[in-house]
Coordinates of N, CA and C and ligand atoms in Angstrom, one line a residue:
X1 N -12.6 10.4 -19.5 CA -12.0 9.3 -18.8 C -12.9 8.0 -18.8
X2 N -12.1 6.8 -19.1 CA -13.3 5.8 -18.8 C -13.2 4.6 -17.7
X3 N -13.5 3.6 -17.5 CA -13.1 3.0 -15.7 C -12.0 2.5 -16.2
X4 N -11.8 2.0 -17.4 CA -10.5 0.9 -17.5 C -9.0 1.9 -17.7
X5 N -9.1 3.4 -17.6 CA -8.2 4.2 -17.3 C -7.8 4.4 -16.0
X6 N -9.0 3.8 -14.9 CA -8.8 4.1 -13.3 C -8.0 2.6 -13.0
X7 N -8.1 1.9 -14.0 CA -7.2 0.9 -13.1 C -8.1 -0.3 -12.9
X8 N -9.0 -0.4 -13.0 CA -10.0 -1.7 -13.2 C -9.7 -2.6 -14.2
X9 N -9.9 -3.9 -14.3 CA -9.9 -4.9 -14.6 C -11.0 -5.2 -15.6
X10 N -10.5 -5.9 -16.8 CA -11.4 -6.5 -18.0 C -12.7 -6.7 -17.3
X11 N -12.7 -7.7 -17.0 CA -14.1 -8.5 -16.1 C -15.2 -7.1 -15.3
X12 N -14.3 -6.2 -14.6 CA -14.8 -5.2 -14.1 C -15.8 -4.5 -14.8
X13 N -14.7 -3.9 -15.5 CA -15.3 -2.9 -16.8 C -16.5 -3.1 -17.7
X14 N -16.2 -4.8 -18.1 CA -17.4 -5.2 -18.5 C -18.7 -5.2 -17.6
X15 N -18.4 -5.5 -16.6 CA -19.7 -5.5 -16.0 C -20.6 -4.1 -16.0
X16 N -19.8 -3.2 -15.4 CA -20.2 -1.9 -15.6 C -20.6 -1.2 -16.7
X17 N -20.5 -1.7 -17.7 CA -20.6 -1.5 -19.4 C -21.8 -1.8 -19.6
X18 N -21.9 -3.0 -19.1 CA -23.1 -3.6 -19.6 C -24.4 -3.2 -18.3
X19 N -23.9 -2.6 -17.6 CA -25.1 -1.8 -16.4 C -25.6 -0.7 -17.4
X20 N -24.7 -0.1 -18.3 CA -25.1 0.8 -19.3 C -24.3 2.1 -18.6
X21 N -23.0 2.4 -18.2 CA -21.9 3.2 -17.4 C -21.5 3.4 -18.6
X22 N -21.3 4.6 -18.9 CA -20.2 5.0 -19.9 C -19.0 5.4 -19.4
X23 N -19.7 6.6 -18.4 CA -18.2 7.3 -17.6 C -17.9 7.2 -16.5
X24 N -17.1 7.1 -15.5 CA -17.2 6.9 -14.0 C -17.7 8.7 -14.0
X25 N -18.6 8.7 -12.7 CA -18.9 9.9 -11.8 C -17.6 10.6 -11.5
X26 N -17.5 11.6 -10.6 CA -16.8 12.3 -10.3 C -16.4 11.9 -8.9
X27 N -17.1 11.7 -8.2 CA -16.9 10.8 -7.1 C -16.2 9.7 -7.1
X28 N -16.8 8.2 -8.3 CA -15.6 7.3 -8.8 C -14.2 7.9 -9.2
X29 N -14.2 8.8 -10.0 CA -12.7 9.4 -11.0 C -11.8 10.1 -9.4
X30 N -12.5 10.0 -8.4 CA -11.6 10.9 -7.8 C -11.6 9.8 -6.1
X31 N -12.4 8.7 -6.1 CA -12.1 7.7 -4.8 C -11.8 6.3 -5.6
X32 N -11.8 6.1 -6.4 CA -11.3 4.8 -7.4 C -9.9 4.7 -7.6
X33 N -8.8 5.4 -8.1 CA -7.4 5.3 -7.6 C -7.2 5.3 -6.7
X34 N -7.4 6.2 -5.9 CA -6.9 6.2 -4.2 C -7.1 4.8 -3.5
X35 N -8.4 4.7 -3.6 CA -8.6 3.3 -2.8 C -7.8 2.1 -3.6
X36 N -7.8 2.1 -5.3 CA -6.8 1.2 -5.9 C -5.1 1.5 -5.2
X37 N -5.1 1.9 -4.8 CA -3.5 2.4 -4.3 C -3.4 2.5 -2.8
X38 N -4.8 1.5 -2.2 CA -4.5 1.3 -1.0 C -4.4 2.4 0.5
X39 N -4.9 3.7 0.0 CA -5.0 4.3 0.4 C -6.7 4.5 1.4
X40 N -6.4 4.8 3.2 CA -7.6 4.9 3.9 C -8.3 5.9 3.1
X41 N -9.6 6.2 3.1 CA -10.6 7.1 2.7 C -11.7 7.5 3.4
X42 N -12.3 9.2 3.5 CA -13.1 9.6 4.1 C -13.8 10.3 2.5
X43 N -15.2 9.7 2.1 CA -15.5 10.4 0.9 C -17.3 10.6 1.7
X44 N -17.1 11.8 1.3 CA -18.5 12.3 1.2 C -19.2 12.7 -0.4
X45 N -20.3 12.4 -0.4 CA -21.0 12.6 -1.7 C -22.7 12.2 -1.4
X46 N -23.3 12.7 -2.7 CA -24.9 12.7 -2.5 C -25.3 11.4 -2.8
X47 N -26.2 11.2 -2.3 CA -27.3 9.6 -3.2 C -27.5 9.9 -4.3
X48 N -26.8 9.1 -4.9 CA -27.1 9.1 -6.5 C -26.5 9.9 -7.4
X49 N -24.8 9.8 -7.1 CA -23.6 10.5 -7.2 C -22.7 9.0 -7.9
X50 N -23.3 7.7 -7.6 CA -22.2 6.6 -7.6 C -21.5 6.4 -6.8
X51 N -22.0 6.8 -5.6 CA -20.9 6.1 -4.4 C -20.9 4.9 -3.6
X52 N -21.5 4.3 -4.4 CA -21.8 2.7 -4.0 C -20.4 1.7 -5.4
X53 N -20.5 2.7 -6.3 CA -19.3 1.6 -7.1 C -18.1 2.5 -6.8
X54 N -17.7 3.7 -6.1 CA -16.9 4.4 -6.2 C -16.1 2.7 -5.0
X55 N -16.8 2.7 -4.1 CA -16.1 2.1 -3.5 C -16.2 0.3 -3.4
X56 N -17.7 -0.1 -3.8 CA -17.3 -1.2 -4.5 C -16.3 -2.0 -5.8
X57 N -16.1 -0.7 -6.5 CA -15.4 -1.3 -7.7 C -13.9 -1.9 -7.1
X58 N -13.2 -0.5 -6.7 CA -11.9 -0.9 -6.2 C -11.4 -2.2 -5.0
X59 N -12.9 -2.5 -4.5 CA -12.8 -3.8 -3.7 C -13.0 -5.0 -4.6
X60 N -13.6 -4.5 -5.1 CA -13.7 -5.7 -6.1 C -12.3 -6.4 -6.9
X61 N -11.8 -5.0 -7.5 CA -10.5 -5.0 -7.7 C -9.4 -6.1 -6.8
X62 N -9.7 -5.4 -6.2 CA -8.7 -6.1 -4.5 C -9.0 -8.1 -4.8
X63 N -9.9 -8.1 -5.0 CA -10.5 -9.7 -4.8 C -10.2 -10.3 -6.1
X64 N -9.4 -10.0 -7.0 CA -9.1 -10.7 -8.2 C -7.6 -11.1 -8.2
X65 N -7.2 -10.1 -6.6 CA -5.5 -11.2 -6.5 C -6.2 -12.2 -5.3
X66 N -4.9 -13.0 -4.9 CA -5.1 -14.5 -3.9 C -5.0 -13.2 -2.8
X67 N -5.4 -13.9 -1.7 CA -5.7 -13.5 -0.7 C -4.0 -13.8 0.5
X68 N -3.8 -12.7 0.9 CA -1.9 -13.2 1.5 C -2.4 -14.0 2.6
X69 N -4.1 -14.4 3.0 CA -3.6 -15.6 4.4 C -5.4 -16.1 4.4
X70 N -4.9 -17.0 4.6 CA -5.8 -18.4 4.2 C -6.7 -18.3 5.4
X71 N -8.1 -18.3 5.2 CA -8.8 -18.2 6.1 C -10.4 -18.3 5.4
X72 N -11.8 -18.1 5.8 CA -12.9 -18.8 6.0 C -13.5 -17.7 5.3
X73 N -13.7 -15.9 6.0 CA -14.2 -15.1 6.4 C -14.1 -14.1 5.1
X74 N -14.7 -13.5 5.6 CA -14.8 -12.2 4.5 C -13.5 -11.6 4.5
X75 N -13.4 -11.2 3.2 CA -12.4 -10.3 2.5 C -12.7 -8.8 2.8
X76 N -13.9 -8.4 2.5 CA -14.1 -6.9 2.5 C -15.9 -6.9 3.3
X77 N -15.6 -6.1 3.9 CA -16.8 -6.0 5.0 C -17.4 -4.4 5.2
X78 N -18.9 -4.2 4.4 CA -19.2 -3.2 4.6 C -20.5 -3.1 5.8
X79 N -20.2 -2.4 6.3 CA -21.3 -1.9 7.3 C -22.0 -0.8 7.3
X80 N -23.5 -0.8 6.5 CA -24.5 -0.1 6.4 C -25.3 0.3 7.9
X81 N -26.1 1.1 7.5 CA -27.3 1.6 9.2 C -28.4 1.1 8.6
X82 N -29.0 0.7 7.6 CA -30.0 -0.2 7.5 C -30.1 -1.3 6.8
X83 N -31.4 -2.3 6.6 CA -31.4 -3.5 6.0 C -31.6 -3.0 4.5
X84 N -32.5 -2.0 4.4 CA -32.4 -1.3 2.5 C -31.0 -0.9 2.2
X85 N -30.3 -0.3 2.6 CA -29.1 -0.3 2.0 C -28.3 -1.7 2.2
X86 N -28.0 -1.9 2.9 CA -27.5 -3.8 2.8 C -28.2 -4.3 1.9
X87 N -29.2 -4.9 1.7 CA -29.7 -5.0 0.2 C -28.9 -4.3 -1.1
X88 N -29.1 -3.0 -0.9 CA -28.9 -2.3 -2.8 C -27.3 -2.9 -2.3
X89 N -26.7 -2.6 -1.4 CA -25.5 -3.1 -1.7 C -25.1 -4.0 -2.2
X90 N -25.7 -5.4 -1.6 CA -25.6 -6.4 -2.2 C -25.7 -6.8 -3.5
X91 N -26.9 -6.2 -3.7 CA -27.1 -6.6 -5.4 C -26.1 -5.9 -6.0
X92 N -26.1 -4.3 -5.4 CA -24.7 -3.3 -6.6 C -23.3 -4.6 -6.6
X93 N -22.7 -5.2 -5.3 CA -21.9 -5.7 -5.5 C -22.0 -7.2 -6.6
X94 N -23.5 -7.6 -6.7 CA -23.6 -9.1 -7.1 C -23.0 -8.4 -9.0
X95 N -24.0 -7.5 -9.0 CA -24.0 -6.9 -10.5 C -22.3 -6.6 -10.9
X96 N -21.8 -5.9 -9.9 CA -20.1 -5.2 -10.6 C -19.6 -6.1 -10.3
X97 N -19.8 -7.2 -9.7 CA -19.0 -8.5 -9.6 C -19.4 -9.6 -10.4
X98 N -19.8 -10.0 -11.0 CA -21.0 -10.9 -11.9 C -19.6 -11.6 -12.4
X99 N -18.9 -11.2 -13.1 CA -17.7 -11.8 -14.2 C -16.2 -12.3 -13.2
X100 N -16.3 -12.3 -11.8 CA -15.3 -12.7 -11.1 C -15.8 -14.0 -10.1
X101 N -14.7 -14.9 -10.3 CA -14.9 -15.9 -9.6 C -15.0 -15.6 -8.4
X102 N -13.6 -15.3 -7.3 CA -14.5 -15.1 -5.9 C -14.9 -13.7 -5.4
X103 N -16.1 -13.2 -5.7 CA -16.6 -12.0 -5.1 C -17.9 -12.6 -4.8
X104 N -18.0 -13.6 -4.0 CA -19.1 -13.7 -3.2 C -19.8 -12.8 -2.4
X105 N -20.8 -12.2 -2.7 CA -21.6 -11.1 -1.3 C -22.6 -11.8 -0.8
X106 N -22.7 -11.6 0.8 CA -23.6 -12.3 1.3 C -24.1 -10.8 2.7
X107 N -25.1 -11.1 2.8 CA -26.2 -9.9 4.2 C -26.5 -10.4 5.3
X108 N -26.1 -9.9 6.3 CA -26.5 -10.0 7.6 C -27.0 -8.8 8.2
X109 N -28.9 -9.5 8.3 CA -29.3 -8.2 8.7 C -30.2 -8.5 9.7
X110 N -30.7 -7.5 10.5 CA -31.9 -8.0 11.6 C -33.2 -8.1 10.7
X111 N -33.9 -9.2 11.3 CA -35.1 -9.7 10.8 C -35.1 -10.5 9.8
X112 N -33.9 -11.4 9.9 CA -33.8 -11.9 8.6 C -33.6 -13.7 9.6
X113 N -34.3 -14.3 9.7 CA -34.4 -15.9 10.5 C -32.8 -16.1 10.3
X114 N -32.6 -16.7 11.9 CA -31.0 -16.9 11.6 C -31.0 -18.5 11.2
X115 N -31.4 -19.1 11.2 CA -31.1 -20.6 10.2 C -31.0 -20.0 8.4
X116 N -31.6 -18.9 8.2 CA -31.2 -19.0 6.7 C -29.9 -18.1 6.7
X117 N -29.4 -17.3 7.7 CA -28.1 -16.5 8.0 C -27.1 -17.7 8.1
X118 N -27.2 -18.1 9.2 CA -26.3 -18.9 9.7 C -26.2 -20.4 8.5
X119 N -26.5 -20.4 7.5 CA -26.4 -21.2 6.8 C -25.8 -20.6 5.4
X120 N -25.9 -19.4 5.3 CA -25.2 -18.2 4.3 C -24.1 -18.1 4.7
X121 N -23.8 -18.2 5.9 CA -22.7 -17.9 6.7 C -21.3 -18.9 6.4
X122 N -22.0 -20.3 6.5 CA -21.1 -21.5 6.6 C -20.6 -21.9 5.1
X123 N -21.1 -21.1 4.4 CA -20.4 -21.4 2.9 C -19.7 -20.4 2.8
X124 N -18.7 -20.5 1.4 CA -17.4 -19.7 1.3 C -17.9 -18.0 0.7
X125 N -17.5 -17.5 0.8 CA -18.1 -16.1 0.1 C -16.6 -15.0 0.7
X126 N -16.7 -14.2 0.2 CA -15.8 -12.5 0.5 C -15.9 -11.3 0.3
X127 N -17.3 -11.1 0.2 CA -17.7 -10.0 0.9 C -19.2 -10.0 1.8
X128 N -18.6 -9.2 2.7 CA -20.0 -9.3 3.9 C -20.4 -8.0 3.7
X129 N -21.7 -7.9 3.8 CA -22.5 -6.2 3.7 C -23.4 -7.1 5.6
X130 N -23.5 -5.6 6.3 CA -23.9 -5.8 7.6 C -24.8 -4.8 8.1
X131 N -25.5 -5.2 8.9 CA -25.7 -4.0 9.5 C -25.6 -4.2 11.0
X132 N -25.1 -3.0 11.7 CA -24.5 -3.3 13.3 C -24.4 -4.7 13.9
X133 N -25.9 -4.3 14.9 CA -26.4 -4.9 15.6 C -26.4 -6.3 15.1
X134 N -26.8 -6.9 14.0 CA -27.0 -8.2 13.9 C -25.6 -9.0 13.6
X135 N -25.1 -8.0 13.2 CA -23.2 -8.6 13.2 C -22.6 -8.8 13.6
X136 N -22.9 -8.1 15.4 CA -22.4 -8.0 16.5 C -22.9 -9.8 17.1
X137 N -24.3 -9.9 17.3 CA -24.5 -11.0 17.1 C -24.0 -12.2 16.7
X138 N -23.9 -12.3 15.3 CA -23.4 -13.0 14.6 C -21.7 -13.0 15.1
X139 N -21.0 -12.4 15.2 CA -19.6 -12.5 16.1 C -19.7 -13.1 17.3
X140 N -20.5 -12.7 17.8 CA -20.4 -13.5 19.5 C -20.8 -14.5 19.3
X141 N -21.9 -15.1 18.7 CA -22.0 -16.4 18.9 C -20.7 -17.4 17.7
X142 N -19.3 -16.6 17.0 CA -18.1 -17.1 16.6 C -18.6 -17.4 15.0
X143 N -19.7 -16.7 14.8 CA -19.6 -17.4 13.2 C -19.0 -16.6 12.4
X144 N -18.2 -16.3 12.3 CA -17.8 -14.9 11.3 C -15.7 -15.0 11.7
X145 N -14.9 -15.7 10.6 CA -13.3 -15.3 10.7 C -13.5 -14.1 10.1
X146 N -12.8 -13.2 11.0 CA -11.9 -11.7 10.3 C -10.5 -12.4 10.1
X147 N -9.7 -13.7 9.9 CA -8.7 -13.6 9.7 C -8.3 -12.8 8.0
X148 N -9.2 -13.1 7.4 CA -8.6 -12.4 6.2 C -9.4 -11.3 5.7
X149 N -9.7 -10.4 6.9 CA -10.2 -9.4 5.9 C -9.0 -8.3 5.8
X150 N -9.4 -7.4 4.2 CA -8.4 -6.7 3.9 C -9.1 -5.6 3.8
X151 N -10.7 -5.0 3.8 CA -11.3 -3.7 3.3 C -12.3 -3.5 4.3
X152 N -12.2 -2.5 5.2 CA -14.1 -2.4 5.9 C -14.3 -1.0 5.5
X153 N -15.8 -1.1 4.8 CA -16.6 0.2 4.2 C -17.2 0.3 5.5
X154 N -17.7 1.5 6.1 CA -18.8 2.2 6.6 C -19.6 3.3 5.7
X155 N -20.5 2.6 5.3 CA -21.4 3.2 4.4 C -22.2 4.2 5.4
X156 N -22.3 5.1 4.7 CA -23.3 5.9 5.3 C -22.9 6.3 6.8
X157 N -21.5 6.4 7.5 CA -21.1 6.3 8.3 C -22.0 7.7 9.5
X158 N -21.9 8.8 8.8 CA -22.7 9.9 9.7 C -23.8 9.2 10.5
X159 N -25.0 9.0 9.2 CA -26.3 8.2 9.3 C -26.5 7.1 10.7
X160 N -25.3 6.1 10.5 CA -25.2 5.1 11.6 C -24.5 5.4 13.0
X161 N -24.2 6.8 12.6 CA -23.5 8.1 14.1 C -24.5 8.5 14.4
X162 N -25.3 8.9 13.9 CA -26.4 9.5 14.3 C -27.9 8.8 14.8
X163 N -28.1 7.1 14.6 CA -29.0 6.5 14.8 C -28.0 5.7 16.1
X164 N -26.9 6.0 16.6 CA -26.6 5.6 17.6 C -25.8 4.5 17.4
X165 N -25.5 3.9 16.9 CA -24.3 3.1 16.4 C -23.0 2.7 16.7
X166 N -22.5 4.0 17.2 CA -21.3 4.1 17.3 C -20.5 3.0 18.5
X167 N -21.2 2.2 19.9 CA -20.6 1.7 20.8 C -20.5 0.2 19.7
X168 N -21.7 -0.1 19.1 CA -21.7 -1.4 18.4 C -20.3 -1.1 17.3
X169 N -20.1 -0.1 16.3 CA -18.9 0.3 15.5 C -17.4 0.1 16.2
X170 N -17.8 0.6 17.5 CA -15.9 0.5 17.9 C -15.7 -1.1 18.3
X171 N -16.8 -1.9 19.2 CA -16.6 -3.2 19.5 C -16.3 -3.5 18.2
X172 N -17.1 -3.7 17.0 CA -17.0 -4.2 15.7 C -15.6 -4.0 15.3
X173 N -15.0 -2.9 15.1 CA -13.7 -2.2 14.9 C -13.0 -2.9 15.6
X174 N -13.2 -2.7 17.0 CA -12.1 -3.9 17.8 C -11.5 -4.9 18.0
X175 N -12.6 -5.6 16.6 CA -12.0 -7.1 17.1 C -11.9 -7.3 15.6
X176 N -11.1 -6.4 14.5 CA -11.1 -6.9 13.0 C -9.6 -6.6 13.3
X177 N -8.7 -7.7 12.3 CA -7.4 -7.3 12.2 C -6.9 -5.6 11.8
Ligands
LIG1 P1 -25.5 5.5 -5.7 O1 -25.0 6.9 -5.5 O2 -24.3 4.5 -5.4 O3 -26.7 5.1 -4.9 O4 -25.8 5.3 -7.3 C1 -26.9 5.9 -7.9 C2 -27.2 5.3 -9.2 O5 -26.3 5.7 -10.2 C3 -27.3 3.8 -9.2 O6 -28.5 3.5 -9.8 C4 -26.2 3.3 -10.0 O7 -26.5 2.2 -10.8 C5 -25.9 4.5 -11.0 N1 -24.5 4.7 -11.3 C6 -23.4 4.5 -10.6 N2 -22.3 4.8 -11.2 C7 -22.7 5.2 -12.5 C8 -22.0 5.6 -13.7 N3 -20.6 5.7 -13.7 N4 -22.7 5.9 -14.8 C9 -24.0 5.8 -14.7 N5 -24.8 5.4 -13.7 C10 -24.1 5.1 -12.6

């Protein structure tokens, strides 16, 4: 099987090609349609299995049609339990998105000066990688439209159950379309 049989996009596939991907994982071949078909997902798998493009690719996917409502904010919003994974994410998404106009990724993380956040923030982009607590932030003081988001990842979801997370997760949850 190869990704451009899962349903991925020219621009996609190349990028991934050129990471040096021959075959999607097993974890891709088996969360990469579903999620292309719009389908919610609970996927479990190991670090270093490919489950950072299983579920970035098909977002990425998502972001090469127009968006059905006009708005500021992020498109697809993942929320990690730390600032290292917010990072690799970002870059994984900067890399499998490289060849598409809008797949902007941008991080909101603690410790990171909010004049250089809040300034990341005010330009256009569509995808947010987060982590809790500083996103929570960043919401209350109104910087952040959910009018158009259409994808939220919880990466590592157990991990950020388990470091306590979960009251910041449902507020966050509660106020996304
Ligand atoms: P992850 O499980 O998302 O942390 O990915 C682990 C590593 O596998 C990363 O370095 C990816 O660049 C790499 N990777 C992801 N998908 C593939 C693939 N289909 N073929 C080869 N390497 C991959």
């Amino acid at each position: 099987m190869d990704f451009a049989s899962l349903g991925l996009s020219e621009n996609i596939v190349k990028a991934v090609t050129e990471a040096g991907y021959t075959e999607p994982t097993a974890v891709q071949q088996a969360a990469i349609p579903a999620a292309l078909a719009g389908k919610d997902l609970i996927v479990s798998s190991q670090t270093g299995s490919g489950k950072t493009a299983a579920f970035m690719l098909p977002s990425l996917q998502r972001l090469t049609l127009e968006p059905t409502i006009k708005a500021r904010g992020p498109r697809v919003l993942v929320l990690t339990p730390t600032r290292e994974l917010a990072v690799q994410v970002t870059d994984a998404c900067k890399g499998y998105g490289k060849n598409l106009r809008y797949a902007k990724a941008v991080s909101v993380v603690g410790g990171m000066p909010y004049p250089v956040q809040n300034k990341l923030l005010s330009s256009p982009y569509e995808i947010l990688v987060a982590t809790p607590g500083r996103l929570m932030d960043q919401m209350n003081s109104g910087r952040i439209d959910f009018g158009r988001l259409e994808i939220l990842i919880l990466d590592e979801a157990d991990r950020m159950l388990d470091m306590g997370f979960v009251d910041d997760i449902e507020a966050i949850v509660a106020k996304l379309p």
